[in-house]
């Protein structure tokens, strides 16, 4: 039997949803029948709209996903203006205020506190600037991720940006590929750094070279079946296929159609292609793809560049996160700015848009490390750009603990999360920066904090992985984390090993302090943390990160999942003003 979601999609899905969103927006939140809300909220995801969690009824998250994270001149400003006008709610965040945008680990932007009644105007303004929310969520092709400086980087091996754009044009709004069994995440890597993170995507194009018709051709090897969600992480598997840039879209269409036809539509937990790959194996997958879905003879895999990958690879060389000032292939520069946990205030985003216009081309790019890049900056403009006041907050030269910090949305808005995340990771990183010494040569120490096992913060591929849990301390229930160590990508990717379970959130900084002190004392030469930890077993690693209380104080140890908003003065669910009208007036006040 098809799942409930499959039945809902059979009734209405794809571009047909737009008319229903506009109808509900015109008639107001209460026009959505109570017994149909689950179905409509699931459908709304196809247009980039997620309903926020319990206690925040009538508010939505909106996701905007430009291919490869590229925002053309004027587009970042357009999003910032929308955030300032529409992305405010009935309570303020104590660190970030009210009105911001979040850069995600998939090179997208998320806006919160969006009222359904405002969505048609937001759609119109986005489309006027050349942006869209189509398939930013839902069971279809998500945003194409890849090298954030594709087409600009002088280290680029093959132009990943062109392929990302081609895939975006081919599959966004394409009815044949708009209703897949589950989400479909695609990565295109063209550089020697490996910053496209192909290993953790459903479909990955990775730079390679082979002989075709007697000539050496640069293109892509194809990998399939990666992903981190739940407790079932997988690295994408090599299927022994090389594609030229001109063949890539056709092979992608074949793989997407294969998933559409053979993916599990009865059990959504098993609906990701990684489980189909488990069942079939790479050889059978390639055979079916060739025999039933691709009309031309596919090439065998070529020689790839994985031995040169430095992005999140646990090595001391490379510039994979693109933070800092780097020379472009045309002689100008791009400047990568660290955005702590990916959150930018709307006013500051407008300042960054001004800086991009004054000193560069106005283009802004988003990275999978939740950062932003300003491109096309001439040499003579670099110093003036670096002196801009807004760069005090979004630094091109951050501390290693700031540079390596990633956090998901958490209980602030997400119904799946178990713990508070973004504000906590900001506080963690600040405490660690002030209290824990790293070696001078360690510029990037990855700490990824995820609110649950859905892994939106990609915790399994970090030096230190934090996964939200619950425990008891002094007889009281408190928020806690499992601690994992030594994950990463590169030539030989590894998932973190979970060595500590349910550590109270206020004891996590002390555990990290203990770990880092041992690493600093015992490392050999310029050994990275991942290299240091690789030879140890789980027991030895667990001993390194003994939890302890420190001067760090945690303001969110209570169960934030049971609040309507973790930072509200009256934070229990009964205190929620939702659902509200677009001016944040409780609808109940009109009764």
XYZ file of C-alpha atoms in Angstrom:
591
model
C 0.000 0.000 0.000
C 1.339 3.456 -0.849
C 2.080 5.657 2.169
C -0.241 8.525 3.118
C 2.199 10.952 1.541
C 2.095 9.068 -1.770
C -1.702 9.219 -1.757
C -1.630 12.961 -1.061
C 0.831 13.473 -3.902
C -1.353 11.453 -6.258
C -4.162 13.948 -5.659
C -2.149 17.187 -6.055
C 1.576 17.723 -6.568
C 4.155 19.691 -8.495
C 3.309 23.019 -10.104
C -0.412 22.428 -9.483
C 0.193 23.271 -5.809
C 0.853 26.955 -6.586
C -2.809 27.788 -7.191
C -3.848 26.210 -3.899
C -1.185 28.151 -1.954
C -2.445 31.403 -3.477
C -6.063 30.488 -2.684
C -5.292 29.718 0.951
C -3.189 32.880 1.197
C -6.076 35.005 -0.055
C -8.579 33.368 2.303
C -6.216 33.253 5.306
C -4.697 30.633 7.576
C -8.019 29.411 8.945
C -9.243 28.471 5.467
C -7.049 25.341 5.550
C -9.336 22.629 7.014
C -7.948 21.137 10.218
C -8.230 17.569 8.925
C -6.389 18.431 5.693
C -3.449 20.355 7.121
C -1.007 17.443 7.202
C -1.672 16.778 3.523
C -1.384 20.404 2.442
C 1.736 21.053 4.511
C 3.394 18.056 2.877
C 2.458 19.384 -0.571
C 3.571 22.945 0.241
C 7.135 21.646 0.667
C 7.425 21.299 -3.121
C 7.306 25.101 -3.227
C 9.868 25.490 -0.463
C 7.432 25.980 2.432
C 7.696 24.062 5.705
C 5.137 24.632 8.412
C 6.930 25.473 11.669
C 6.539 23.389 14.787
C 3.911 23.083 17.512
C 3.167 26.415 19.149
C 3.998 28.286 15.943
C 0.879 27.467 13.952
C 0.299 29.748 10.943
C 4.048 30.432 10.516
C 6.224 28.879 7.809
C 9.860 28.482 6.907
C 10.631 29.370 3.289
C 13.682 27.977 1.504
C 15.316 29.543 -1.563
C 17.846 27.356 -3.383
C 19.960 28.884 -6.159
C 21.983 26.281 -8.113
C 25.504 26.006 -6.758
C 24.697 28.707 -4.205
C 25.190 31.456 -6.793
C 23.201 34.642 -6.193
C 23.596 36.966 -9.155
C 23.985 40.722 -8.631
C 20.875 42.079 -6.898
C 19.537 38.710 -5.747
C 21.112 38.645 -2.290
C 19.770 42.145 -1.715
C 16.291 41.044 -2.808
C 16.325 38.188 -0.278
C 17.620 40.489 2.471
C 14.819 42.975 1.792
C 12.247 40.185 1.962
C 13.758 38.965 5.244
C 13.585 42.449 6.731
C 9.963 42.957 5.707
C 8.417 39.526 6.133
C 10.688 37.290 8.265
C 9.827 38.599 11.713
C 7.842 36.915 14.441
C 6.088 37.541 17.748
C 9.248 36.974 19.842
C 12.907 37.967 19.539
C 15.942 35.738 19.536
C 18.289 37.024 22.304
C 21.383 36.744 20.091
C 20.022 37.449 16.612
C 17.036 39.712 17.272
C 14.089 39.611 14.862
C 14.477 39.340 11.097
C 17.346 37.331 9.643
C 18.227 34.791 6.992
C 19.928 31.424 7.482
C 22.514 30.042 5.062
C 22.188 26.250 4.995
C 24.582 23.347 4.507
C 23.101 22.929 1.015
C 23.890 26.435 -0.258
C 20.339 27.672 0.219
C 18.718 30.414 2.297
C 15.943 29.840 4.815
C 13.556 32.511 6.085
C 11.412 31.979 9.183
C 8.199 33.429 10.628
C 6.673 33.657 7.137
C 2.896 34.183 7.116
C 0.947 32.267 4.501
C -0.915 35.437 3.541
C 2.390 37.051 2.465
C 3.644 34.148 0.351
C 2.221 35.262 -3.044
C 3.898 38.668 -2.764
C 7.175 37.044 -1.710
C 6.982 34.647 -4.663
C 6.406 37.585 -7.000
C 9.352 39.541 -5.619
C 11.668 36.540 -5.776
C 10.681 35.760 -9.338
C 11.182 39.384 -10.350
C 14.803 39.023 -9.206
C 15.228 35.682 -11.002
C 14.858 33.450 -7.936
C 12.361 30.754 -7.027
C 11.431 28.373 -4.227
C 10.345 25.595 -6.622
C 11.484 22.180 -5.351
C 13.523 23.705 -2.546
C 11.866 20.988 -0.438
C 9.609 18.029 -1.187
C 10.081 14.706 -2.975
C 11.932 15.979 -6.001
C 15.222 17.416 -7.217
C 16.473 19.684 -4.457
C 18.959 22.502 -4.927
C 22.017 21.415 -6.944
C 25.037 21.879 -4.679
C 28.676 22.090 -5.651
C 31.822 24.192 -5.743
C 30.774 27.646 -4.475
C 33.399 29.321 -6.658
C 32.726 27.316 -9.827
C 33.828 29.259 -12.877
C 35.953 31.577 -10.716
C 38.507 29.370 -8.979
C 41.905 29.136 -10.627
C 42.238 25.595 -9.228
C 39.153 24.363 -11.082
C 39.563 21.202 -13.147
C 36.210 21.217 -14.957
C 33.405 23.823 -14.933
C 30.972 22.536 -12.330
C 28.908 25.729 -12.474
C 27.760 25.111 -16.033
C 26.644 21.584 -15.196
C 24.853 22.745 -12.030
C 22.945 25.294 -14.126
C 22.165 22.687 -16.809
C 20.779 20.272 -14.211
C 18.749 23.056 -12.613
C 17.219 24.002 -15.969
C 16.524 20.382 -16.915
C 14.852 19.189 -13.723
C 13.290 22.110 -11.869
C 9.591 22.010 -12.714
C 10.051 18.969 -14.964
C 6.874 16.901 -14.510
C 8.613 13.607 -15.333
C 10.951 14.115 -12.372
C 8.819 16.200 -10.004
C 7.340 13.334 -7.950
C 10.081 11.011 -6.695
C 9.802 8.550 -3.791
C 11.775 10.940 -1.541
C 14.050 13.975 -1.669
C 16.768 13.897 -4.329
C 20.076 15.577 -3.496
C 22.641 16.163 -6.237
C 26.208 17.464 -6.079
C 28.586 18.666 -8.803
C 32.280 19.022 -7.993
C 34.716 20.525 -10.466
C 37.716 21.464 -8.332
C 40.629 19.607 -6.816
C 39.430 20.375 -3.276
C 36.321 18.190 -3.288
C 34.170 20.971 -1.828
C 31.019 19.663 -3.544
C 30.781 16.943 -0.860
C 29.679 14.352 -3.399
C 30.149 11.486 -0.944
C 27.047 12.419 1.061
C 24.652 13.033 -1.849
C 22.166 10.796 -3.631
C 23.861 11.555 -6.947
C 27.365 12.974 -7.287
C 29.376 14.138 -10.269
C 33.070 14.231 -9.365
C 35.935 15.543 -11.528
C 37.704 12.915 -13.624
C 39.496 12.395 -16.914
C 39.568 9.560 -19.434
C 40.152 8.832 -23.084
C 37.075 9.154 -25.311
C 37.360 8.487 -29.051
C 41.124 8.698 -28.839
C 41.247 12.013 -26.972
C 41.720 12.830 -23.313
C 38.483 14.392 -22.023
C 37.709 16.072 -18.726
C 34.335 15.269 -17.218
C 32.867 13.441 -14.237
C 32.797 10.073 -12.582
C 29.379 9.226 -11.178
C 28.622 8.098 -7.640
C 25.212 7.175 -6.240
C 23.612 6.530 -2.863
C 25.197 8.831 -0.283
C 23.390 10.447 2.633
C 23.558 11.062 6.379
C 19.953 11.016 7.594
C 18.787 9.189 10.685
C 21.120 6.456 11.915
C 21.760 5.111 8.417
C 24.644 7.138 6.920
C 26.131 6.002 3.621
C 28.900 7.225 1.391
C 27.962 7.360 -2.288
C 29.185 4.362 -4.260
C 31.170 4.342 -7.482
C 29.051 2.863 -10.322
C 31.887 2.745 -12.873
C 30.496 5.471 -15.126
C 32.299 8.466 -16.642
C 30.294 11.186 -18.371
C 31.416 14.074 -20.518
C 29.826 17.439 -19.669
C 27.523 16.945 -22.655
C 26.348 13.511 -21.446
C 25.819 14.365 -17.785
C 22.219 15.615 -17.986
C 21.055 12.518 -19.905
C 22.690 10.149 -17.433
C 21.261 12.165 -14.525
C 17.814 11.854 -16.093
C 18.277 8.094 -16.338
C 19.305 7.749 -12.689
C 16.449 9.993 -11.538
C 13.934 7.970 -13.577
C 15.346 4.709 -12.203
C 14.819 6.010 -8.669
C 11.340 7.254 -9.584
C 10.343 3.814 -10.850
C 12.115 1.543 -8.359
C 12.313 3.541 -5.117
C 10.155 2.411 -2.188
C 6.845 4.318 -2.140
C 5.321 2.228 0.657
C 7.823 2.921 3.438
C 9.197 6.481 3.473
C 12.013 5.495 5.806
C 13.316 3.139 3.104
C 12.578 5.473 0.198
C 16.054 6.992 -0.227
C 18.190 5.672 -3.048
C 20.895 4.558 -0.615
C 18.637 1.686 0.398
C 18.020 0.712 -3.225
C 21.794 0.725 -3.711
C 22.135 -1.527 -0.640
C 19.668 -3.951 -2.197
C 21.006 -3.989 -5.753
C 24.694 -3.161 -5.429
C 26.646 -0.951 -7.875
C 26.969 -3.548 -10.648
C 23.248 -4.312 -10.849
C 22.437 -0.611 -10.557
C 24.687 0.169 -13.525
C 23.228 -2.685 -15.565
C 19.631 -1.539 -15.099
C 20.629 2.059 -15.766
C 22.315 1.097 -19.044
C 19.705 -1.402 -20.229
C 16.559 0.550 -19.382
C 17.317 4.240 -18.938
C 20.293 5.430 -20.994
C 20.172 5.107 -24.763
C 23.892 5.492 -25.525
C 26.762 3.302 -24.342
C 28.117 4.720 -21.102
C 31.876 4.992 -20.579
C 33.644 3.196 -17.768
C 34.924 5.399 -14.964
C 37.974 7.556 -15.597
C 40.810 8.666 -13.351
C 39.421 10.865 -10.588
C 40.985 13.566 -8.410
C 40.018 12.189 -5.022
C 43.644 11.873 -3.900
C 43.850 15.691 -4.051
C 40.672 16.418 -2.090
C 41.336 18.670 0.913
C 37.814 19.840 1.771
C 37.012 18.569 5.277
C 39.664 15.930 4.657
C 41.551 16.184 7.927
C 44.646 17.493 6.162
C 46.610 20.653 6.804
C 46.678 21.871 3.196
C 44.083 23.274 0.811
C 41.523 26.062 0.875
C 38.392 23.956 0.651
C 36.115 26.143 2.787
C 37.042 29.219 0.657
C 37.208 31.540 3.695
C 39.657 34.404 3.197
C 40.961 36.262 0.147
C 41.701 34.079 -2.888
C 42.755 34.852 -6.433
C 40.263 34.125 -9.202
C 41.245 32.720 -12.563
C 40.660 36.156 -14.158
C 43.115 37.884 -11.812
C 40.544 39.481 -9.512
C 39.646 37.982 -6.118
C 36.888 36.364 -4.157
C 36.547 36.949 -0.425
C 35.033 34.240 1.737
C 33.382 35.422 4.958
C 32.691 33.243 7.968
C 29.035 33.333 9.065
C 28.809 31.767 12.497
C 26.098 29.039 12.325
C 24.946 30.560 9.032
C 22.674 33.270 10.453
C 22.784 36.839 9.088
C 20.631 39.691 10.368
C 18.555 41.338 7.639
C 20.186 44.756 8.171
C 23.652 43.202 8.078
C 22.716 41.260 4.944
C 21.818 44.546 3.291
C 25.204 45.925 4.371
C 26.911 42.892 2.810
C 24.958 43.502 -0.396
C 26.252 47.092 -0.389
C 29.820 45.857 0.150
C 29.462 43.378 -2.727
C 28.244 46.182 -5.002
C 30.914 48.701 -3.946
C 33.927 46.449 -4.153
C 32.960 43.556 -6.437
C 30.410 42.646 -9.070
C 27.517 42.450 -6.602
C 27.448 38.660 -6.854
C 27.199 36.726 -3.571
C 27.737 32.996 -3.274
C 26.714 30.578 -0.530
C 28.787 27.637 0.692
C 28.009 24.284 2.279
C 29.744 25.517 5.419
C 26.992 28.129 5.894
C 29.302 30.945 4.758
C 29.113 33.631 2.046
C 31.576 34.636 -0.677
C 31.858 38.012 -2.394
C 33.301 37.625 -5.898
C 35.062 39.670 -8.596
C 36.939 41.991 -6.243
C 39.848 43.803 -7.997
C 43.189 43.867 -6.183
C 42.871 47.604 -5.556
C 39.527 47.109 -3.741
C 40.563 44.310 -1.386
C 41.904 46.459 1.464
C 38.860 48.755 1.443
C 36.543 45.743 1.468
C 38.399 44.191 4.410
C 38.043 47.470 6.325
C 34.239 47.525 6.025
C 32.602 47.580 9.516
C 30.275 44.663 8.782
C 33.315 42.384 8.420
C 33.861 42.678 12.168
C 30.961 40.225 12.440
C 31.505 38.209 9.252
C 35.218 37.684 9.237
C 37.535 36.549 6.440
C 39.988 35.430 9.151
C 37.974 33.791 11.936
C 39.225 31.801 14.914
C 39.390 28.054 14.210
C 36.472 27.304 16.550
C 34.351 29.937 14.785
C 35.447 28.851 11.333
C 34.518 25.239 11.998
C 31.130 25.771 13.674
C 27.960 24.520 11.992
C 24.484 24.181 13.514
C 21.058 23.208 12.241
C 17.769 24.996 12.974
C 17.002 23.179 16.231
C 13.947 23.473 18.475
C 13.663 27.161 17.663
C 11.543 26.162 14.650
C 11.992 22.474 13.784
C 9.503 19.804 14.885
C 12.103 17.025 14.582
C 14.815 18.598 16.726
C 15.264 17.490 20.319
C 17.455 20.368 21.556
C 18.222 24.055 21.069
C 21.071 24.476 18.571
C 22.059 27.782 16.951
C 22.329 29.986 20.011
C 24.006 27.149 21.887
C 26.639 26.603 19.212
C 27.362 30.344 19.159
C 27.882 30.215 22.936
C 29.996 27.052 22.682
C 32.263 28.561 20.030
C 32.732 31.787 21.990
C 33.576 29.947 25.203
C 36.021 27.639 23.425
C 37.675 30.587 21.667
C 38.239 32.325 25.010
C 39.237 29.289 27.072
C 40.821 26.588 24.907
C 44.146 26.891 23.088
C 44.605 25.238 19.691
C 48.000 24.924 17.977
C 48.835 27.956 15.837
C 48.851 25.882 12.641
C 45.286 24.597 13.196
C 43.111 27.079 11.317
C 39.898 25.082 11.084
C 38.507 22.775 13.778
C 35.137 21.357 12.758
C 32.382 21.140 15.378
C 28.974 20.298 13.921
C 25.919 20.461 16.178
C 22.727 18.724 15.034
C 19.467 18.813 16.947
C 18.489 15.231 16.094
C 19.446 12.239 13.953
C 18.185 13.872 10.738
C 21.740 15.244 10.414
C 21.000 18.603 8.776
C 24.234 19.925 10.332
C 26.159 16.979 8.838
C 27.609 15.909 12.211
C 29.020 12.596 10.978
C 31.722 14.369 8.939
C 33.186 16.657 11.622
C 36.192 16.561 13.951
C 33.692 16.758 16.801
C 30.110 15.664 16.186
C 27.279 16.672 18.505
C 23.862 15.038 18.185
C 20.923 16.193 20.298
C 19.586 13.865 22.981
C 17.969 14.038 26.447
C 19.276 12.866 29.807
C 18.824 13.544 33.526
C 21.110 15.614 35.727
C 20.634 16.085 39.461
C 17.322 14.313 38.999
C 16.052 16.767 36.396
C 15.567 16.184 32.634
C 18.097 18.210 30.619
C 19.188 18.611 27.036
C 22.243 16.575 26.116
C 24.439 15.417 23.252
C 26.020 12.286 21.928
C 29.642 13.053 21.040
C 31.293 11.637 17.940
C 34.887 12.118 16.825
C 37.132 12.164 13.758
C 34.686 12.159 10.863
C 35.481 13.781 7.550
C 35.640 13.562 3.771
C 38.601 13.636 1.375
C 40.203 10.735 -0.468
C 39.208 8.302 2.278
C 36.005 9.571 3.914
C 35.103 8.362 7.387
C 32.021 8.777 9.534
C 32.522 9.966 13.102
C 32.700 7.312 15.788
C 30.148 7.951 18.535
C 32.147 7.570 21.728
C 30.060 9.364 24.384
C 26.307 9.238 24.864
C 23.919 11.720 26.456
C 26.410 14.205 27.866
C 24.538 17.108 29.553
C 24.781 20.167 27.326
C 26.611 22.261 29.930
C 29.351 19.609 30.252
C 30.098 19.423 26.522
C 32.549 22.389 26.409
C 34.526 20.758 29.220
C 34.649 17.493 27.297
C 35.972 19.362 24.245
C 38.517 21.167 26.421
C 39.825 17.839 27.750
C 40.001 16.421 24.249
C 41.868 19.371 22.757
C 44.354 19.547 25.643
C 45.320 15.911 25.067
C 45.546 16.437 21.330
C 47.819 19.450 21.742
C 50.044 17.632 24.227
C 50.425 14.387 22.288
C 50.220 15.267 18.577
C 53.250 14.604 16.424
C 54.489 17.493 14.317
C 51.638 19.162 12.393
C 49.343 16.182 12.798
C 45.687 17.115 12.310
C 43.083 16.025 14.820
C 41.649 13.465 12.420
C 45.113 12.014 11.827
C 45.733 12.006 15.574
C 42.489 10.159 16.323
C 42.558 7.720 13.405
C 44.674 5.064 15.147
C 42.698 5.058 18.384
C 39.821 2.754 19.244
C 36.510 4.017 20.591
C 37.466 3.392 24.214
C 40.615 5.459 23.877
C 38.700 8.252 22.158
C 36.023 8.232 24.852
C 38.687 8.645 27.513
C 39.970 11.766 25.762
C 36.687 13.650 26.073
C 35.681 13.164 29.682
C 32.702 15.487 30.379
C 33.122 18.115 33.063
C 31.535 21.280 34.360
C 33.368 24.515 33.639
C 32.703 28.237 33.753
C 30.400 27.731 30.752
C 26.754 28.298 31.665
C 23.958 26.950 29.496
C 20.727 28.899 29.329
C 18.777 26.150 27.570
C 19.199 23.014 29.659
C 15.427 22.775 30.095
C 13.351 20.879 27.531
C 13.047 23.473 24.764
C 11.068 21.030 22.641
C 8.146 21.537 25.022
C 8.172 25.316 24.630
C 6.415 27.327 21.931
C 9.638 29.313 21.372
C 12.804 28.588 23.393
C 13.646 32.249 23.962
C 10.221 33.674 24.793
C 9.591 35.109 28.233
C 6.605 32.780 28.625
C 7.930 29.786 26.770
C 5.543 26.911 27.509
C 3.230 25.772 24.741
C 0.155 27.270 26.393
C 1.729 30.749 26.207
C 1.934 30.701 22.436
C 0.157 33.539 20.589
C -0.215 31.303 17.517
C -2.027 31.074 15.262
C -1.812 34.759 14.435
C -2.730 37.209 11.744
C 0.091 38.618 9.559
C 0.647 41.445 12.074
C 1.285 38.817 14.828
C -2.038 39.453 16.535
C -3.417 36.179 17.935
C -6.375 35.020 15.863
C -8.104 34.041 19.115
C -8.208 37.744 20.015
C -10.680 38.267 17.157
C -13.160 35.764 18.596
